[in-house]
Amino acid sequence: MSAPVLTDRHALSLHRRRAVASPDPAFFLLEEAADEIKERLLSVNRRFTAPVLISGFPDFWADALPDLPQSPDLPLLDLAPGSQDAVIHAMSLHWADDPVGQMVQGFRALKPDGLFLALLFGGQTLHELRACLAEAEAEISGGLSPRILPMAEIRDLGALLQRAGFALPVADSFTRKVAYRDIFHLMSDLRAMGETNALAARLRRPTSRALFLRAGEIYRQNFPAAGDRIEATFEVICLTGWTPHESQQKPLRPGSARARLADALHATEHRLP
């Protein structure tokens, strides 16, 4: 059964092109993600000879990581089976209709003991904006509309790595708090990031300014920042997994331990009947 259509890929492409063409694109989070990728690749202490980077902003990543060949973040990745020793999914996996399907495709494209590294926005991202828009819309229209992409929590994404078949899965995250003048300034920055509403189920008619004004009032009351500003949260989740290989660490066989936990804890052992 195919995954439900979450993202309007045509709208997403238009939003990304608009961000790139902006006189002042807001790529500060992409820059942090690029630094994180560089640091993590260095910490692996391995020379990758056939890496590939999956992205939605090829020009940015060509400048940030020029040594990495790229492939677009299409629903069907253009990667041959067993062709890569590293697949890096760079800040676009959150827009995938089928995230585990993207991971499985990355798994199939990797050689044994190959690295899968993904950075994406997590569930805490824009939680303030999400809550304020929902409250304002419920007040004004009595209903809710899809306005912000639903993003996965870190524990769920870690489980997806295992479902995709990866060994040694690790999921961690970092959070950035950003202050904005008002809700309109925040939404302008989201446009300059290419991260505005591209949901397939979004409303296709203009939203009244009154709704955004009310959401702005709620935002300022509930999420103030210093200097009469508002605060927005961006959570970036980092996923790491490896394709299985005999050289990797493996858990010990049950019953093979040579020391007793009770002895290590200096505790009395009570055997079950």
Coordinates of C-alpha atoms in Angstrom, one line a residue:
M1 CA 0.0 0.0 0.0
S2 CA 1.4 3.4 -1.0
A3 CA 2.0 6.1 1.6
P4 CA -0.6 8.9 1.8
V5 CA 0.3 12.1 -0.1
L6 CA 1.5 14.6 2.5
T7 CA 3.5 17.0 0.4
D8 CA 2.6 18.9 -2.8
R9 CA 6.0 18.5 -4.5
H10 CA 5.3 21.2 -7.1
A11 CA 4.5 23.8 -4.4
L12 CA 7.6 22.7 -2.4
S13 CA 9.8 23.2 -5.5
L14 CA 8.3 26.6 -6.1
H15 CA 8.9 27.6 -2.5
R16 CA 12.5 26.4 -2.7
R17 CA 13.2 28.3 -5.9
R18 CA 11.6 31.5 -4.4
A19 CA 13.9 31.1 -1.3
V20 CA 17.0 30.7 -3.5
A21 CA 16.0 33.8 -5.6
S22 CA 15.4 35.9 -2.5
P23 CA 17.9 38.8 -2.1
D24 CA 18.4 37.6 1.5
P25 CA 17.8 33.9 1.8
A26 CA 17.5 32.6 5.4
F27 CA 19.8 29.6 5.2
F28 CA 21.3 30.0 8.7
L29 CA 19.9 26.6 9.8
L30 CA 21.3 24.9 6.6
E31 CA 24.7 26.4 7.5
E32 CA 24.4 24.9 11.0
A33 CA 23.4 21.6 9.5
A34 CA 26.4 21.7 7.1
D35 CA 28.8 22.3 10.0
E36 CA 27.2 19.4 11.9
I37 CA 27.6 17.1 8.9
K38 CA 31.3 18.0 8.5
E39 CA 31.9 17.4 12.2
R40 CA 30.1 14.0 12.2
L41 CA 32.0 12.8 9.1
L42 CA 35.3 13.8 10.7
S43 CA 34.4 12.0 13.9
V44 CA 33.8 8.7 11.9
N45 CA 37.5 8.8 11.0
R46 CA 36.9 7.1 7.7
R47 CA 37.6 8.1 4.1
F48 CA 34.4 7.7 2.0
T49 CA 35.1 7.0 -1.6
A50 CA 31.5 6.9 -2.9
P51 CA 29.4 9.3 -0.9
V52 CA 26.2 11.0 -2.0
L53 CA 24.2 13.9 -0.5
I54 CA 20.4 14.0 -0.9
S55 CA 19.2 17.6 -0.9
G56 CA 16.5 20.1 -2.0
F57 CA 19.0 23.0 -2.3
P58 CA 21.7 21.8 -4.6
D59 CA 23.5 25.2 -5.0
F60 CA 23.8 25.8 -1.3
W61 CA 25.1 22.3 -0.6
A62 CA 27.5 22.5 -3.6
D63 CA 29.1 25.5 -1.9
A64 CA 28.9 24.1 1.7
L65 CA 30.2 20.6 0.9
P66 CA 31.8 20.7 -2.5
D67 CA 33.4 17.3 -2.3
L68 CA 30.0 15.5 -2.0
P69 CA 28.2 14.4 -5.2
Q70 CA 24.4 15.2 -5.0
S71 CA 21.1 13.6 -5.9
P72 CA 17.7 15.3 -5.6
D73 CA 15.3 14.4 -2.8
L74 CA 12.8 12.7 -5.0
P75 CA 10.2 10.2 -3.7
L76 CA 12.3 7.6 -5.7
L77 CA 15.9 8.3 -5.1
D78 CA 18.2 8.0 -8.2
L79 CA 20.7 5.7 -6.5
A80 CA 21.8 2.3 -7.8
P81 CA 21.8 -0.6 -5.3
G82 CA 25.1 -1.1 -3.4
S83 CA 26.7 1.9 -5.2
Q84 CA 27.5 4.2 -2.2
D85 CA 29.5 4.0 1.0
A86 CA 27.7 7.0 2.6
V87 CA 24.3 8.4 2.0
I88 CA 23.7 11.8 3.6
H89 CA 20.1 13.1 3.7
A90 CA 20.5 16.8 4.2
M91 CA 17.5 18.7 5.7
S92 CA 14.8 17.5 3.4
L93 CA 13.6 14.2 4.9
H94 CA 10.9 16.0 6.9
W95 CA 9.0 16.7 3.6
A96 CA 9.0 13.0 2.6
D97 CA 5.6 11.3 2.3
D98 CA 7.3 8.0 3.3
P99 CA 10.3 8.7 5.6
V100 CA 11.0 5.0 6.2
G101 CA 10.8 4.4 2.5
Q102 CA 13.5 7.0 2.0
M103 CA 15.6 5.2 4.6
V104 CA 15.1 1.8 3.0
Q105 CA 16.1 3.3 -0.4
G106 CA 19.2 4.7 1.3
F107 CA 19.9 1.3 2.9
R108 CA 19.7 -0.5 -0.5
A109 CA 22.0 2.1 -2.1
L110 CA 24.7 1.4 0.5
K111 CA 27.5 -1.1 0.5
P112 CA 28.0 -3.3 3.6
D113 CA 29.2 -1.1 6.5
G114 CA 28.0 2.0 4.7
L115 CA 26.9 5.1 6.6
F116 CA 23.4 6.6 6.5
L117 CA 23.3 10.2 8.0
A118 CA 20.2 12.3 8.0
L119 CA 19.5 15.7 9.4
L120 CA 15.9 17.0 9.4
F121 CA 13.5 19.2 11.4
G122 CA 11.9 17.5 14.4
G123 CA 8.6 17.6 16.2
Q124 CA 9.5 20.6 18.5
T125 CA 10.1 22.8 15.4
L126 CA 7.7 25.8 15.4
H127 CA 5.6 24.4 18.2
E128 CA 4.8 27.9 19.3
L129 CA 3.6 29.0 15.8
R130 CA 1.5 25.8 15.5
A131 CA -0.3 26.4 18.8
C132 CA -0.9 30.1 18.2
L133 CA -2.3 29.6 14.7
A134 CA -4.6 26.7 15.9
E135 CA -5.9 28.8 18.8
A136 CA -6.6 31.9 16.6
E137 CA -8.2 29.9 13.9
A138 CA -10.5 28.1 16.4
E139 CA -11.6 31.4 17.8
I140 CA -12.2 33.1 14.4
S141 CA -13.6 30.3 12.2
G142 CA -14.4 27.5 14.7
G143 CA -12.1 25.0 12.9
L144 CA -8.5 24.1 12.0
S145 CA -6.6 24.0 8.7
P146 CA -3.4 22.2 7.8
R147 CA -0.8 25.0 8.0
I148 CA 2.4 23.6 9.4
L149 CA 4.1 20.3 8.4
P150 CA 3.7 17.6 11.0
M151 CA 7.2 16.6 12.0
A152 CA 8.2 13.4 13.7
E153 CA 9.5 13.0 17.3
I154 CA 13.0 11.8 17.9
R155 CA 12.0 8.5 19.5
D156 CA 9.9 7.6 16.5
L157 CA 12.6 8.4 14.0
G158 CA 15.1 6.3 15.9
A159 CA 12.7 3.4 15.6
L160 CA 12.3 4.0 11.9
L161 CA 16.1 3.5 11.4
Q162 CA 15.7 0.0 12.9
R163 CA 12.7 -0.7 10.7
A164 CA 14.7 0.2 7.7
G165 CA 17.4 -2.4 8.6
F166 CA 20.2 -0.2 9.9
A167 CA 22.6 -1.5 12.5
L168 CA 23.9 0.7 15.4
P169 CA 21.1 3.3 15.1
V170 CA 21.5 6.6 16.9
A171 CA 19.1 9.5 17.0
D172 CA 20.0 12.8 18.7
S173 CA 19.1 16.4 18.3
F174 CA 20.0 20.1 18.8
T175 CA 17.6 23.0 19.3
R176 CA 17.9 26.6 18.2
K177 CA 15.8 29.4 19.7
V178 CA 15.4 32.4 17.4
A179 CA 13.9 35.8 18.3
Y180 CA 11.7 37.6 15.8
R181 CA 10.1 41.1 15.8
D182 CA 6.7 39.6 15.3
I183 CA 4.8 36.7 13.7
F184 CA 5.0 38.3 10.2
H185 CA 8.8 38.6 10.5
L186 CA 8.9 34.9 11.4
M187 CA 6.7 33.9 8.4
S188 CA 8.9 36.0 6.1
D189 CA 11.9 34.1 7.4
L190 CA 10.2 30.8 6.7
R191 CA 9.6 31.9 3.1
A192 CA 13.2 32.8 2.8
M193 CA 14.1 29.3 4.1
G194 CA 11.8 27.6 1.5
E195 CA 9.9 26.0 4.5
T196 CA 6.4 27.5 4.1
N197 CA 3.2 25.5 3.8
A198 CA 3.5 22.9 0.9
L199 CA 1.0 20.4 2.4
A200 CA -1.2 18.7 -0.2
A201 CA -4.2 19.3 2.0
R202 CA -3.6 23.0 2.6
L203 CA -6.3 25.6 2.0
R204 CA -6.2 26.9 -1.5
R205 CA -7.8 30.3 -0.7
P206 CA -6.1 33.3 1.0
T207 CA -6.2 33.5 4.8
S208 CA -7.6 36.6 6.4
R209 CA -5.2 39.0 7.9
A210 CA -7.3 39.1 11.0
L211 CA -6.4 35.5 11.8
F212 CA -2.6 36.3 11.6
L213 CA -3.1 39.4 13.7
R214 CA -4.9 37.4 16.4
A215 CA -2.3 34.6 16.2
G216 CA 0.4 37.3 16.6
E217 CA -1.3 38.6 19.8
I218 CA -1.5 35.1 21.3
Y219 CA 2.1 34.5 20.3
R220 CA 3.4 37.6 22.0
Q221 CA 1.4 36.8 25.2
N222 CA 2.6 33.2 25.4
F223 CA 6.1 33.1 23.9
P224 CA 7.8 36.4 24.6
A225 CA 11.5 37.0 24.1
A226 CA 13.8 39.7 25.3
G227 CA 13.4 43.1 23.7
D228 CA 9.7 42.9 23.0
R229 CA 10.2 40.1 20.5
I230 CA 8.8 36.6 20.2
E231 CA 10.7 33.3 20.3
A232 CA 10.6 30.4 17.7
T233 CA 12.0 26.9 18.2
F234 CA 13.8 24.9 15.5
E235 CA 14.7 21.4 16.4
V236 CA 17.1 19.5 14.1
I237 CA 17.2 15.7 14.5
C238 CA 20.4 13.8 13.5
L239 CA 20.0 10.2 12.5
T240 CA 22.9 7.8 12.1
G241 CA 22.8 4.1 11.0
W242 CA 25.1 1.6 9.3
T243 CA 24.4 -1.2 6.9
P244 CA 25.3 -4.5 8.7
H245 CA 28.8 -5.9 8.4
E246 CA 30.6 -8.7 10.3
S247 CA 33.2 -6.2 11.6
Q248 CA 30.6 -4.3 13.6
Q249 CA 30.1 -4.6 17.4
K250 CA 27.4 -7.1 18.3
P251 CA 25.5 -7.8 21.5
L252 CA 26.7 -10.8 23.6
R253 CA 24.7 -14.0 23.4
P254 CA 22.3 -14.3 26.3
G255 CA 23.8 -16.4 29.1
S256 CA 27.4 -15.7 28.0
A257 CA 28.3 -13.2 30.7
R258 CA 31.3 -14.1 32.9
A259 CA 30.5 -11.8 35.8
R260 CA 27.4 -11.4 38.0
L261 CA 25.5 -8.1 38.1
A262 CA 24.8 -8.7 41.8
D263 CA 28.6 -8.8 42.5
A264 CA 29.2 -5.6 40.6
L265 CA 26.5 -3.8 42.6
H266 CA 27.5 -5.4 45.9
A267 CA 23.9 -6.6 46.3
T268 CA 22.2 -9.8 47.4
E269 CA 20.9 -11.9 44.6
H270 CA 17.4 -13.3 45.0
R271 CA 16.7 -16.1 42.6
L272 CA 13.2 -16.4 41.2
P273 CA 11.4 -19.7 41.9

